[in-house]
Amino acid sequence: MVTAVRHLGPNWYATVMGTAIVATAGVALPVHLPGARTICAAVWLLSLALLLVLLGARALHWRHHADQARAHLLDPAMAPFYGCLSMALLAVGGGALTGGRYWIGTTAAVALDAVLFTAGTALGLAAALVVPYLMAVHHRADPREATPVWLLPLVAPMVSAALGPLLVPHLPAGQPRETLLLACVAMFGLSLLATLLMLPLVFARVVTGGPLPLALTPTLFLVLGPLGQSTTAVGKFADVAPGVVPAPYSQGFGALAVLYGVPVMGFALLWLALAAAHVVRALRLGMRFSMTWWAFTFPVGTCVTGAEALARHTGLAVYAWLAVGLYGVLVAAWGTAALHTARGLVSGALLAGPRPAPVVLRPVTARTTSGAAR
């Protein structure tokens, strides 16, 4: 077991995120599906189990393979995935209050979410600071190497902003509720502005540097994360603001949910089409499964919850059907990624170390005995 976790990186937390969002998005769908609540609660329990297993495995990784763990932090391709730990904690915590409470009860769900939200938010803020610092001081990354993976530590505070409002009604009325809500708004701004600084680098890399390598092509879907999650966040602010902040501001949150959410969701759909076109091209060129395929899950799930928020605040059926359609994509993506991951774990391929580069022998001209005699 100790040897098996040597190459278990922080990117594995994406499996937790992708599983939890299936439950969270499914509970809030604007259409009633028989048995959906029970199924979503079961999926949430699966995400909780995955989180506990990965936390244990990653603890073993740090204890017995500290050299590899430090190497991950100093690797510009792997360090951004440390934001996934925060988002995994937050996703499972938020799922406890949306789907899990039907099985474990509201009291236990609130307690669990409070712990995971606090830990996830602290880790997310740390990742948003430490990873960009490492990129500037130690990684010295080249803009031509920019990939959507660079967005991961910057999106983590946005996940806190979107899920924090779920805890607001469970706090004492008055300043505790208002403080948490405005803290979520602050994290919304932190993540949004940081994303706006990083996204042009990613877009410029895709447009001017040519398509990403086949294995990295699914990471284009990561751009949907801050778009869908920010739309979800402003919708959640509007849901809980009445009675928490003074009347003029509570009404402003309602307007923000629509005036911000509609154009951002429009751009999200444009990027979804662009990313899908790149993926189709990569599949035709022989792209095989890798853990980057989990990028098809959580980012799409945030677009589902964003569309659900717009359906609530606009009353338009088009957003309700958009949420249902995107949820179908999410479930299909999750099933595909989960199946291939299970196969890779059984075969051992996903936990194996990187293959050494093949040794190429240089041709050598040898003199034969007969040649020497002549």
CSV table of C-alpha atoms in Angstrom, one decimal:
chain,number,residue,atom,x,y,z
A,1,MET,CA,0.0,0.0,0.0
A,2,VAL,CA,2.8,2.4,0.9
A,3,THR,CA,4.5,1.8,-2.5
A,4,ALA,CA,1.2,2.1,-4.4
A,5,VAL,CA,0.6,5.7,-3.2
A,6,ARG,CA,4.1,7.0,-4.2
A,7,HIS,CA,2.7,8.5,-7.4
A,8,LEU,CA,-0.7,9.5,-6.0
A,9,GLY,CA,-0.8,13.2,-6.7
A,10,PRO,CA,-3.3,15.9,-5.5
A,11,ASN,CA,-5.0,15.7,-8.9
A,12,TRP,CA,-6.8,12.6,-7.6
A,13,TYR,CA,-9.1,14.9,-5.5
A,14,ALA,CA,-10.8,15.7,-8.8
A,15,THR,CA,-12.6,12.3,-8.4
A,16,VAL,CA,-14.2,13.6,-5.2
A,17,MET,CA,-15.2,16.9,-6.7
A,18,GLY,CA,-16.7,15.3,-9.8
A,19,THR,CA,-18.7,12.8,-7.8
A,20,ALA,CA,-20.0,15.4,-5.2
A,21,ILE,CA,-21.2,17.8,-7.9
A,22,VAL,CA,-23.3,15.0,-9.4
A,23,ALA,CA,-25.2,14.9,-6.2
A,24,THR,CA,-25.4,18.6,-5.5
A,25,ALA,CA,-26.5,19.5,-9.0
A,26,GLY,CA,-29.0,16.7,-9.2
A,27,VAL,CA,-30.9,17.7,-6.0
A,28,ALA,CA,-31.4,21.3,-7.3
A,29,LEU,CA,-32.7,20.3,-10.8
A,30,PRO,CA,-35.8,22.4,-11.7
A,31,VAL,CA,-37.7,19.2,-12.7
A,32,HIS,CA,-38.9,16.4,-10.5
A,33,LEU,CA,-37.5,13.0,-11.2
A,34,PRO,CA,-38.7,10.0,-9.2
A,35,GLY,CA,-36.1,8.6,-6.9
A,36,ALA,CA,-33.6,11.4,-7.7
A,37,ARG,CA,-33.3,12.5,-4.1
A,38,THR,CA,-32.3,9.0,-2.9
A,39,ILE,CA,-29.9,8.5,-5.8
A,40,CYS,CA,-28.2,11.9,-5.2
A,41,ALA,CA,-27.9,11.1,-1.5
A,42,ALA,CA,-26.2,7.8,-2.4
A,43,VAL,CA,-23.8,9.5,-4.8
A,44,TRP,CA,-23.0,12.0,-2.1
A,45,LEU,CA,-22.2,9.2,0.3
A,46,LEU,CA,-19.9,7.8,-2.3
A,47,SER,CA,-18.1,11.2,-2.6
A,48,LEU,CA,-17.7,11.2,1.2
A,49,ALA,CA,-16.2,7.7,1.1
A,50,LEU,CA,-13.8,8.7,-1.7
A,51,LEU,CA,-12.7,11.8,0.3
A,52,LEU,CA,-11.9,9.8,3.4
A,53,VAL,CA,-10.0,7.2,1.4
A,54,LEU,CA,-8.0,9.8,-0.5
A,55,LEU,CA,-7.2,11.8,2.7
A,56,GLY,CA,-5.8,8.6,4.2
A,57,ALA,CA,-3.8,7.7,1.1
A,58,ARG,CA,-2.4,11.2,0.7
A,59,ALA,CA,-1.4,11.2,4.4
A,60,LEU,CA,0.6,8.0,3.7
A,61,HIS,CA,2.0,9.7,0.6
A,62,TRP,CA,3.3,12.6,2.6
A,63,ARG,CA,4.7,10.4,5.4
A,64,HIS,CA,6.5,7.8,3.4
A,65,HIS,CA,7.2,9.7,0.1
A,66,ALA,CA,7.9,13.3,1.3
A,67,ASP,CA,10.4,13.7,-1.5
A,68,GLN,CA,7.8,13.0,-4.1
A,69,ALA,CA,5.3,15.3,-2.4
A,70,ARG,CA,7.8,18.2,-2.4
A,71,ALA,CA,8.6,17.5,-6.0
A,72,HIS,CA,4.8,17.9,-6.8
A,73,LEU,CA,4.9,21.3,-5.1
A,74,LEU,CA,7.9,22.4,-7.2
A,75,ASP,CA,6.4,21.1,-10.4
A,76,PRO,CA,4.5,23.8,-12.3
A,77,ALA,CA,2.3,21.1,-13.9
A,78,MET,CA,1.3,19.5,-10.6
A,79,ALA,CA,1.4,22.3,-8.0
A,80,PRO,CA,-1.9,23.9,-9.1
A,81,PHE,CA,-3.7,20.7,-8.3
A,82,TYR,CA,-3.3,21.4,-4.6
A,83,GLY,CA,-6.4,23.6,-5.1
A,84,CYS,CA,-8.3,20.4,-5.6
A,85,LEU,CA,-8.0,19.4,-2.0
A,86,SER,CA,-9.8,22.5,-0.9
A,87,MET,CA,-12.5,22.1,-3.5
A,88,ALA,CA,-13.0,18.4,-2.6
A,89,LEU,CA,-13.6,19.3,1.0
A,90,LEU,CA,-16.0,22.1,0.1
A,91,ALA,CA,-17.9,20.0,-2.5
A,92,VAL,CA,-18.5,17.2,0.0
A,93,GLY,CA,-19.4,19.7,2.7
A,94,GLY,CA,-21.9,21.5,0.5
A,95,GLY,CA,-23.3,18.2,-0.7
A,96,ALA,CA,-24.1,17.3,2.9
A,97,LEU,CA,-26.5,20.2,3.2
A,98,THR,CA,-28.1,19.6,-0.3
A,99,GLY,CA,-28.3,15.8,-0.7
A,100,GLY,CA,-26.7,14.2,2.3
A,101,ARG,CA,-29.1,15.7,4.9
A,102,TYR,CA,-31.9,13.4,3.7
A,103,TRP,CA,-29.9,10.4,5.0
A,104,ILE,CA,-27.8,11.8,7.9
A,105,GLY,CA,-30.2,14.5,9.1
A,106,THR,CA,-29.9,18.3,9.1
A,107,THR,CA,-28.1,18.6,12.4
A,108,ALA,CA,-25.3,16.2,11.3
A,109,ALA,CA,-25.2,17.8,7.9
A,110,VAL,CA,-24.7,21.3,9.3
A,111,ALA,CA,-22.0,20.1,11.6
A,112,LEU,CA,-20.1,18.2,8.8
A,113,ASP,CA,-20.4,21.1,6.4
A,114,ALA,CA,-19.2,23.6,9.0
A,115,VAL,CA,-16.0,21.6,9.6
A,116,LEU,CA,-15.4,20.9,5.9
A,117,PHE,CA,-16.2,24.5,4.8
A,118,THR,CA,-13.8,25.9,7.4
A,119,ALA,CA,-11.0,23.6,6.5
A,120,GLY,CA,-11.6,23.9,2.7
A,121,THR,CA,-11.8,27.7,2.8
A,122,ALA,CA,-8.6,28.0,4.8
A,123,LEU,CA,-6.8,25.6,2.4
A,124,GLY,CA,-8.3,27.3,-0.6
A,125,LEU,CA,-7.1,30.7,0.4
A,126,ALA,CA,-3.6,29.3,1.2
A,127,ALA,CA,-3.5,27.6,-2.3
A,128,ALA,CA,-4.6,30.9,-4.0
A,129,LEU,CA,-1.6,32.6,-2.3
A,130,VAL,CA,1.1,29.9,-2.1
A,131,VAL,CA,0.8,28.4,-5.6
A,132,PRO,CA,1.1,31.7,-7.6
A,133,TYR,CA,4.0,32.6,-5.3
A,134,LEU,CA,5.7,29.3,-6.1
A,135,MET,CA,5.0,29.8,-9.8
A,136,ALA,CA,6.7,33.2,-9.7
A,137,VAL,CA,9.6,32.4,-7.5
A,138,HIS,CA,10.5,28.8,-8.0
A,139,HIS,CA,8.7,27.5,-11.1
A,140,ARG,CA,9.5,30.4,-13.4
A,141,ALA,CA,6.8,29.2,-15.8
A,142,ASP,CA,6.9,30.3,-19.4
A,143,PRO,CA,3.7,31.9,-20.7
A,144,ARG,CA,3.9,29.5,-23.6
A,145,GLU,CA,3.4,26.7,-21.1
A,146,ALA,CA,0.1,28.2,-19.8
A,147,THR,CA,-2.7,25.7,-19.4
A,148,PRO,CA,-6.1,25.9,-17.8
A,149,VAL,CA,-4.7,23.9,-14.9
A,150,TRP,CA,-3.2,27.2,-13.7
A,151,LEU,CA,-6.7,28.3,-12.8
A,152,LEU,CA,-7.3,25.6,-10.2
A,153,PRO,CA,-5.9,27.3,-7.1
A,154,LEU,CA,-7.6,30.6,-8.0
A,155,VAL,CA,-11.0,28.9,-8.4
A,156,ALA,CA,-11.0,27.4,-4.9
A,157,PRO,CA,-12.2,30.6,-3.1
A,158,MET,CA,-15.0,30.9,-5.6
A,159,VAL,CA,-16.2,27.4,-4.5
A,160,SER,CA,-16.3,28.7,-0.9
A,161,ALA,CA,-18.2,31.8,-2.1
A,162,ALA,CA,-20.8,29.6,-3.8
A,163,LEU,CA,-21.2,27.1,-1.0
A,164,GLY,CA,-20.8,29.3,2.1
A,165,PRO,CA,-24.4,30.8,1.7
A,166,LEU,CA,-25.8,27.3,2.5
A,167,LEU,CA,-24.6,27.8,6.1
A,168,VAL,CA,-25.9,31.4,6.5
A,169,PRO,CA,-29.4,30.4,7.6
A,170,HIS,CA,-28.0,28.1,10.3
A,171,LEU,CA,-26.1,30.9,12.0
A,172,PRO,CA,-27.5,33.2,14.6
A,173,ALA,CA,-29.4,36.2,13.1
A,174,GLY,CA,-27.6,39.5,12.8
A,175,GLN,CA,-23.9,40.0,12.4
A,176,PRO,CA,-22.9,36.3,12.2
A,177,ARG,CA,-25.1,35.8,9.1
A,178,GLU,CA,-24.1,39.1,7.5
A,179,THR,CA,-20.4,38.5,8.2
A,180,LEU,CA,-20.4,35.1,6.5
A,181,LEU,CA,-22.4,36.3,3.5
A,182,LEU,CA,-20.1,39.3,3.0
A,183,ALA,CA,-17.0,37.1,3.5
A,184,CYS,CA,-18.4,34.9,0.6
A,185,VAL,CA,-18.8,38.1,-1.5
A,186,ALA,CA,-15.2,39.0,-0.7
A,187,MET,CA,-14.0,35.6,-1.8
A,188,PHE,CA,-16.1,35.9,-4.9
A,189,GLY,CA,-14.2,39.1,-5.8
A,190,LEU,CA,-10.9,37.6,-4.9
A,191,SER,CA,-11.3,34.6,-7.2
A,192,LEU,CA,-13.0,36.5,-10.0
A,193,LEU,CA,-10.3,39.2,-10.3
A,194,ALA,CA,-7.5,36.6,-10.0
A,195,THR,CA,-9.2,34.5,-12.7
A,196,LEU,CA,-9.5,37.6,-15.0
A,197,LEU,CA,-5.8,38.1,-14.7
A,198,MET,CA,-4.9,34.4,-15.5
A,199,LEU,CA,-7.5,33.6,-18.2
A,200,PRO,CA,-6.0,35.8,-20.9
A,201,LEU,CA,-2.7,33.8,-20.6
A,202,VAL,CA,-4.7,30.6,-21.1
A,203,PHE,CA,-6.7,32.0,-24.0
A,204,ALA,CA,-3.6,33.4,-25.7
A,205,ARG,CA,-1.8,30.1,-25.3
A,206,VAL,CA,-4.6,28.2,-27.0
A,207,VAL,CA,-5.0,30.7,-29.8
A,208,THR,CA,-1.3,31.5,-30.6
A,209,GLY,CA,0.4,28.4,-29.4
A,210,GLY,CA,-1.7,25.8,-31.1
A,211,PRO,CA,-3.8,23.0,-29.6
A,212,LEU,CA,-2.8,21.6,-26.3
A,213,PRO,CA,-1.1,18.1,-26.1
A,214,LEU,CA,-3.7,15.4,-26.5
A,215,ALA,CA,-3.6,14.3,-22.8
A,216,LEU,CA,-4.1,17.9,-21.7
A,217,THR,CA,-7.0,18.7,-24.0
A,218,PRO,CA,-9.7,17.9,-21.5
A,219,THR,CA,-8.3,20.6,-19.2
A,220,LEU,CA,-9.9,23.2,-21.5
A,221,PHE,CA,-13.1,22.3,-19.6
A,222,LEU,CA,-11.5,23.7,-16.4
A,223,VAL,CA,-12.2,27.2,-17.7
A,224,LEU,CA,-15.9,26.5,-17.2
A,225,GLY,CA,-15.3,26.2,-13.4
A,226,PRO,CA,-14.9,29.9,-12.5
A,227,LEU,CA,-17.7,30.8,-15.0
A,228,GLY,CA,-20.3,28.4,-13.7
A,229,GLN,CA,-19.3,28.7,-10.1
A,230,SER,CA,-19.4,32.5,-10.1
A,231,THR,CA,-22.9,32.4,-11.6
A,232,THR,CA,-23.9,29.9,-8.9
A,233,ALA,CA,-22.4,32.2,-6.3
A,234,VAL,CA,-24.3,35.3,-7.2
A,235,GLY,CA,-27.5,33.2,-7.3
A,236,LYS,CA,-26.8,31.9,-3.8
A,237,PHE,CA,-26.1,35.5,-2.6
A,238,ALA,CA,-29.5,36.5,-3.9
A,239,ASP,CA,-31.2,33.5,-2.3
A,240,VAL,CA,-30.1,34.3,1.3
A,241,ALA,CA,-29.6,38.1,1.2
A,242,PRO,CA,-33.2,39.1,2.2
A,243,GLY,CA,-33.2,39.6,5.9
A,244,VAL,CA,-29.4,39.2,6.2
A,245,VAL,CA,-28.3,42.5,4.7
A,246,PRO,CA,-30.3,45.8,4.5
A,247,ALA,CA,-33.0,46.1,1.9
A,248,PRO,CA,-31.3,48.1,-0.8
A,249,TYR,CA,-28.4,45.7,-0.8
A,250,SER,CA,-30.5,42.6,-0.7
A,251,GLN,CA,-32.4,43.8,-3.8
A,252,GLY,CA,-29.1,44.6,-5.4
A,253,PHE,CA,-28.0,40.9,-5.0
A,254,GLY,CA,-31.1,39.9,-6.8
A,255,ALA,CA,-30.3,42.2,-9.7
A,256,LEU,CA,-26.6,41.0,-9.7
A,257,ALA,CA,-27.7,37.4,-10.0
A,258,VAL,CA,-29.3,38.2,-13.4
A,259,LEU,CA,-27.1,41.0,-14.7
A,260,TYR,CA,-24.0,39.1,-14.0
A,261,GLY,CA,-25.2,35.5,-14.5
A,262,VAL,CA,-26.8,35.8,-17.9
A,263,PRO,CA,-23.7,37.2,-19.8
A,264,VAL,CA,-21.3,34.9,-18.0
A,265,MET,CA,-23.4,31.9,-18.8
A,266,GLY,CA,-23.4,33.0,-22.4
A,267,PHE,CA,-19.6,33.0,-22.4
A,268,ALA,CA,-19.5,29.6,-20.6
A,269,LEU,CA,-21.6,28.1,-23.4
A,270,LEU,CA,-19.3,29.5,-26.0
A,271,TRP,CA,-16.3,28.1,-24.2
A,272,LEU,CA,-18.0,24.8,-23.8
A,273,ALA,CA,-18.5,24.5,-27.6
A,274,LEU,CA,-14.9,25.5,-28.2
A,275,ALA,CA,-13.5,23.0,-25.7
A,276,ALA,CA,-15.8,20.3,-27.0
A,277,ALA,CA,-14.5,20.9,-30.6
A,278,HIS,CA,-10.9,20.5,-29.3
A,279,VAL,CA,-11.8,17.3,-27.5
A,280,VAL,CA,-13.4,15.8,-30.6
A,281,ARG,CA,-10.2,16.6,-32.5
A,282,ALA,CA,-8.1,15.0,-29.8
A,283,LEU,CA,-10.2,11.9,-29.8
A,284,ARG,CA,-9.8,11.6,-33.6
A,285,LEU,CA,-6.1,11.8,-33.2
A,286,GLY,CA,-6.1,9.0,-30.6
A,287,MET,CA,-6.4,10.7,-27.2
A,288,ARG,CA,-6.6,8.0,-24.5
A,289,PHE,CA,-8.0,8.1,-21.0
A,290,SER,CA,-6.0,9.9,-18.3
A,291,MET,CA,-7.0,11.5,-15.0
A,292,THR,CA,-7.5,14.8,-16.9
A,293,TRP,CA,-10.8,13.3,-18.1
A,294,TRP,CA,-12.2,14.3,-14.7
A,295,ALA,CA,-12.1,17.8,-16.0
A,296,PHE,CA,-15.3,16.9,-17.8
A,297,THR,CA,-17.2,16.6,-14.5
A,298,PHE,CA,-16.9,19.3,-11.9
A,299,PRO,CA,-16.6,22.3,-14.3
A,300,VAL,CA,-19.7,21.1,-16.2
A,301,GLY,CA,-21.5,20.6,-12.9
A,302,THR,CA,-20.9,24.2,-11.9
A,303,CYS,CA,-22.6,25.2,-15.2
A,304,VAL,CA,-25.5,23.1,-14.2
A,305,THR,CA,-25.9,24.8,-10.8
A,306,GLY,CA,-25.3,28.2,-12.5
A,307,ALA,CA,-28.2,27.4,-14.9
A,308,GLU,CA,-30.3,26.3,-12.0
A,309,ALA,CA,-29.7,29.6,-10.3
A,310,LEU,CA,-30.7,31.5,-13.4
A,311,ALA,CA,-33.8,29.5,-13.8
A,312,ARG,CA,-34.8,30.4,-10.2
A,313,HIS,CA,-34.1,34.1,-10.6
A,314,THR,CA,-35.4,34.7,-14.1
A,315,GLY,CA,-38.2,32.2,-14.2
A,316,LEU,CA,-37.3,31.3,-17.8
A,317,ALA,CA,-37.9,27.8,-18.9
A,318,VAL,CA,-34.9,27.9,-21.2
A,319,TYR,CA,-32.5,27.9,-18.2
A,320,ALA,CA,-34.4,25.1,-16.6
A,321,TRP,CA,-34.0,23.0,-19.8
A,322,LEU,CA,-30.4,24.1,-20.1
A,323,ALA,CA,-29.7,22.8,-16.6
A,324,VAL,CA,-31.3,19.4,-17.4
A,325,GLY,CA,-29.4,19.1,-20.6
A,326,LEU,CA,-26.1,19.9,-19.0
A,327,TYR,CA,-26.8,17.5,-16.2
A,328,GLY,CA,-27.2,14.8,-18.7
A,329,VAL,CA,-23.8,15.6,-20.0
A,330,LEU,CA,-22.4,15.7,-16.5
A,331,VAL,CA,-23.8,12.2,-15.7
A,332,ALA,CA,-22.4,10.8,-18.9
A,333,ALA,CA,-19.0,12.3,-18.3
A,334,TRP,CA,-18.9,11.1,-14.7
A,335,GLY,CA,-19.9,7.6,-15.7
A,336,THR,CA,-17.2,7.5,-18.4
A,337,ALA,CA,-14.4,8.9,-16.1
A,338,ALA,CA,-15.4,6.7,-13.2
A,339,LEU,CA,-15.5,3.5,-15.3
A,340,HIS,CA,-12.0,4.2,-16.8
A,341,THR,CA,-10.6,5.1,-13.4
A,342,ALA,CA,-11.9,1.9,-11.9
A,343,ARG,CA,-10.3,-0.1,-14.7
A,344,GLY,CA,-7.0,1.8,-14.3
A,345,LEU,CA,-6.9,1.1,-10.6
A,346,VAL,CA,-7.6,-2.6,-11.0
A,347,SER,CA,-4.9,-2.9,-13.7
A,348,GLY,CA,-2.5,-0.7,-11.6
A,349,ALA,CA,-1.8,1.5,-14.6
A,350,LEU,CA,-3.0,4.7,-13.0
A,351,LEU,CA,-0.8,4.4,-9.9
A,352,ALA,CA,2.3,3.4,-11.8
A,353,GLY,CA,5.2,5.8,-12.1
A,354,PRO,CA,6.0,7.6,-15.3
A,355,ARG,CA,7.6,5.4,-17.9
A,356,PRO,CA,11.3,6.0,-18.4
A,357,ALA,CA,12.3,7.5,-21.7
A,358,PRO,CA,13.4,4.8,-24.2
A,359,VAL,CA,17.1,4.5,-24.7
A,360,VAL,CA,18.1,5.2,-28.2
A,361,LEU,CA,21.5,3.6,-29.2
A,362,ARG,CA,23.6,5.5,-31.6
A,363,PRO,CA,24.7,3.5,-34.6
A,364,VAL,CA,28.3,2.5,-34.4
A,365,THR,CA,30.4,1.4,-37.4
A,366,ALA,CA,32.7,-1.5,-36.5
A,367,ARG,CA,35.6,-2.8,-38.5
A,368,THR,CA,35.5,-6.5,-39.2
A,369,THR,CA,38.4,-8.8,-39.0
A,370,SER,CA,38.4,-9.3,-42.8
A,371,GLY,CA,38.3,-5.6,-43.3
A,372,ALA,CA,41.2,-5.1,-41.0
A,373,ALA,CA,43.2,-7.7,-42.8
A,374,ARG,CA,42.7,-5.9,-46.1
